[in-house]
Amino acid sequence: MLTRCQFVNFKSWEDTGPIQLSPLTVFFGRNSSGKSSLLQADLMMKQTAESLDPRQVLDLGNQDSYADLGTYRDIVRDHDMQRHVRLNFTWTADNPIVLRQVGDMPLMSNTFSFATEIGLEDGKRQQLGEVLVYNMKYEIGHGGNRTLSDGKHGPDA
């Protein structure tokens, strides 16, 4: 179950701060305050994870997707293509998941986190360049950081 998320420079949100999620979570607010954006971020990550294109950094969707979010310009706060978008997710499984056996000790946890920072390539920000991954990190358990990548990654990086 998704238990926590945080979004920076995503659509109308400068920084949501950590959002704690429960089995029943309700968002209240006036029209156009960003409630739907919270759900769209989750759907965008789901369709990205299910994408068959390994070169695609984010699947922003189309009419046949869970969410059609347009282009990078449409998802970044104030349409400011100089900004980077940061997405953080934490989820908890009901029972610990064994990832692998290390000698006699299993590597297992029931809490996992994923964080990423994306943006447009520096030299191509005025036109709609390729979206690159500037940082990506996952965490297993509480405080056990495993870094997947620290640099720019994308089709042309």
PDB file of C-alpha atoms in Angstrom, residues 70-152:
ATOM      1  CA  GLY A  70       0.635  16.341 -22.129  1.00  0.00           C
ATOM      2  CA  THR A  71       4.299  17.390 -22.233  1.00  0.00           C
ATOM      3  CA  TYR A  72       6.953  18.195 -19.638  1.00  0.00           C
ATOM      4  CA  ARG A  73       5.943  21.859 -19.921  1.00  0.00           C
ATOM      5  CA  ASP A  74       2.421  20.846 -18.844  1.00  0.00           C
ATOM      6  CA  ILE A  75       3.556  19.026 -15.679  1.00  0.00           C
ATOM      7  CA  VAL A  76       6.247  21.398 -14.373  1.00  0.00           C
ATOM      8  CA  ARG A  77       5.116  24.153 -11.991  1.00  0.00           C
ATOM      9  CA  ASP A  78       4.209  27.430 -13.722  1.00  0.00           C
ATOM     10  CA  HIS A  79       5.278  25.814 -17.047  1.00  0.00           C
ATOM     11  CA  ASP A  80       8.837  26.866 -16.095  1.00  0.00           C
ATOM     12  CA  MET A  81      11.036  24.442 -18.019  1.00  0.00           C
ATOM     13  CA  GLN A  82      14.097  25.560 -15.992  1.00  0.00           C
ATOM     14  CA  ARG A  83      12.682  23.733 -12.969  1.00  0.00           C
ATOM     15  CA  HIS A  84      13.139  20.076 -12.104  1.00  0.00           C
ATOM     16  CA  VAL A  85      10.271  17.896 -10.892  1.00  0.00           C
ATOM     17  CA  ARG A  86      10.861  15.684  -7.852  1.00  0.00           C
ATOM     18  CA  LEU A  87       8.616  12.729  -7.015  1.00  0.00           C
ATOM     19  CA  ASN A  88       8.883  10.645  -3.818  1.00  0.00           C
ATOM     20  CA  PHE A  89       6.853   7.551  -2.946  1.00  0.00           C
ATOM     21  CA  THR A  90       6.896   5.201   0.058  1.00  0.00           C
ATOM     22  CA  TRP A  91       4.906   2.000   0.253  1.00  0.00           C
ATOM     23  CA  THR A  92       4.502  -0.754   2.812  1.00  0.00           C
ATOM     24  CA  ALA A  93       3.694  -4.408   2.227  1.00  0.00           C
ATOM     25  CA  ASP A  94       1.560  -6.350   4.716  1.00  0.00           C
ATOM     26  CA  ASN A  95       4.333  -8.938   5.150  1.00  0.00           C
ATOM     27  CA  PRO A  96       8.106  -8.561   4.732  1.00  0.00           C
ATOM     28  CA  ILE A  97       9.365  -9.247   1.216  1.00  0.00           C
ATOM     29  CA  VAL A  98      12.567 -11.267   0.885  1.00  0.00           C
ATOM     30  CA  LEU A  99      14.685  -9.619  -1.797  1.00  0.00           C
ATOM     31  CA  ARG A 100      17.597 -12.052  -1.665  1.00  0.00           C
ATOM     32  CA  GLN A 101      19.479 -14.321   0.659  1.00  0.00           C
ATOM     33  CA  VAL A 102      22.923 -13.101   1.801  1.00  0.00           C
ATOM     34  CA  GLY A 103      24.575 -16.069   3.461  1.00  0.00           C
ATOM     35  CA  ASP A 104      22.341 -17.024   6.359  1.00  0.00           C
ATOM     36  CA  MET A 105      20.702 -13.587   6.504  1.00  0.00           C
ATOM     37  CA  PRO A 106      17.822 -12.685   4.183  1.00  0.00           C
ATOM     38  CA  LEU A 107      17.657  -9.122   2.825  1.00  0.00           C
ATOM     39  CA  MET A 108      14.045  -8.304   3.521  1.00  0.00           C
ATOM     40  CA  SER A 109      11.742  -5.458   4.440  1.00  0.00           C
ATOM     41  CA  ASN A 110       8.148  -4.414   4.244  1.00  0.00           C
ATOM     42  CA  THR A 111       8.911  -0.714   3.641  1.00  0.00           C
ATOM     43  CA  PHE A 112      10.268   0.637   0.356  1.00  0.00           C
ATOM     44  CA  SER A 113      10.817   4.158  -0.987  1.00  0.00           C
ATOM     45  CA  PHE A 114      11.520   5.587  -4.425  1.00  0.00           C
ATOM     46  CA  ALA A 115      12.586   9.142  -5.265  1.00  0.00           C
ATOM     47  CA  THR A 116      13.474  10.732  -8.567  1.00  0.00           C
ATOM     48  CA  GLU A 117      14.353  14.152  -9.944  1.00  0.00           C
ATOM     49  CA  ILE A 118      13.695  14.829 -13.614  1.00  0.00           C
ATOM     50  CA  GLY A 119      14.124  17.803 -15.910  1.00  0.00           C
ATOM     51  CA  LEU A 120      14.915  18.898 -19.413  1.00  0.00           C
ATOM     52  CA  GLU A 121      18.440  18.739 -20.770  1.00  0.00           C
ATOM     53  CA  ASP A 122      20.241  22.014 -19.933  1.00  0.00           C
ATOM     54  CA  GLY A 123      20.957  23.094 -23.500  1.00  0.00           C
ATOM     55  CA  LYS A 124      17.466  22.312 -24.770  1.00  0.00           C
ATOM     56  CA  ARG A 125      15.245  24.033 -22.226  1.00  0.00           C
ATOM     57  CA  GLN A 126      13.946  26.750 -24.523  1.00  0.00           C
ATOM     58  CA  GLN A 127      12.604  24.143 -26.914  1.00  0.00           C
ATOM     59  CA  LEU A 128      11.027  20.982 -25.567  1.00  0.00           C
ATOM     60  CA  GLY A 129      14.110  18.761 -25.251  1.00  0.00           C
ATOM     61  CA  GLU A 130      14.441  15.254 -23.843  1.00  0.00           C
ATOM     62  CA  VAL A 131      13.384  14.623 -20.265  1.00  0.00           C
ATOM     63  CA  LEU A 132      16.351  13.319 -18.269  1.00  0.00           C
ATOM     64  CA  VAL A 133      16.671  11.628 -14.889  1.00  0.00           C
ATOM     65  CA  TYR A 134      18.976  13.800 -12.775  1.00  0.00           C
ATOM     66  CA  ASN A 135      18.717  11.653  -9.662  1.00  0.00           C
ATOM     67  CA  MET A 136      17.052   8.395  -8.714  1.00  0.00           C
ATOM     68  CA  LYS A 137      17.180   6.688  -5.338  1.00  0.00           C
ATOM     69  CA  TYR A 138      15.451   3.814  -3.633  1.00  0.00           C
ATOM     70  CA  GLU A 139      15.423   2.888   0.007  1.00  0.00           C
ATOM     71  CA  ILE A 140      14.797  -0.518   1.513  1.00  0.00           C
ATOM     72  CA  GLY A 141      13.573  -0.476   5.091  1.00  0.00           C
ATOM     73  CA  HIS A 142      14.145   2.536   7.297  1.00  0.00           C
ATOM     74  CA  GLY A 143      17.408   4.334   6.549  1.00  0.00           C
ATOM     75  CA  GLY A 144      18.949   1.736   4.201  1.00  0.00           C
ATOM     76  CA  ASN A 145      19.734   3.858   1.136  1.00  0.00           C
ATOM     77  CA  ARG A 146      20.646   2.154  -2.123  1.00  0.00           C
ATOM     78  CA  THR A 147      21.447   4.632  -4.894  1.00  0.00           C
ATOM     79  CA  LEU A 148      20.697   3.515  -8.423  1.00  0.00           C
ATOM     80  CA  SER A 149      22.028   6.565 -10.212  1.00  0.00           C
ATOM     81  CA  ASP A 150      23.342  10.046  -9.554  1.00  0.00           C
ATOM     82  CA  GLY A 151      23.799  11.474 -13.028  1.00  0.00           C
ATOM     83  CA  LYS A 152      21.818  12.451 -16.066  1.00  0.00           C
TER      84      LYS A 152
END
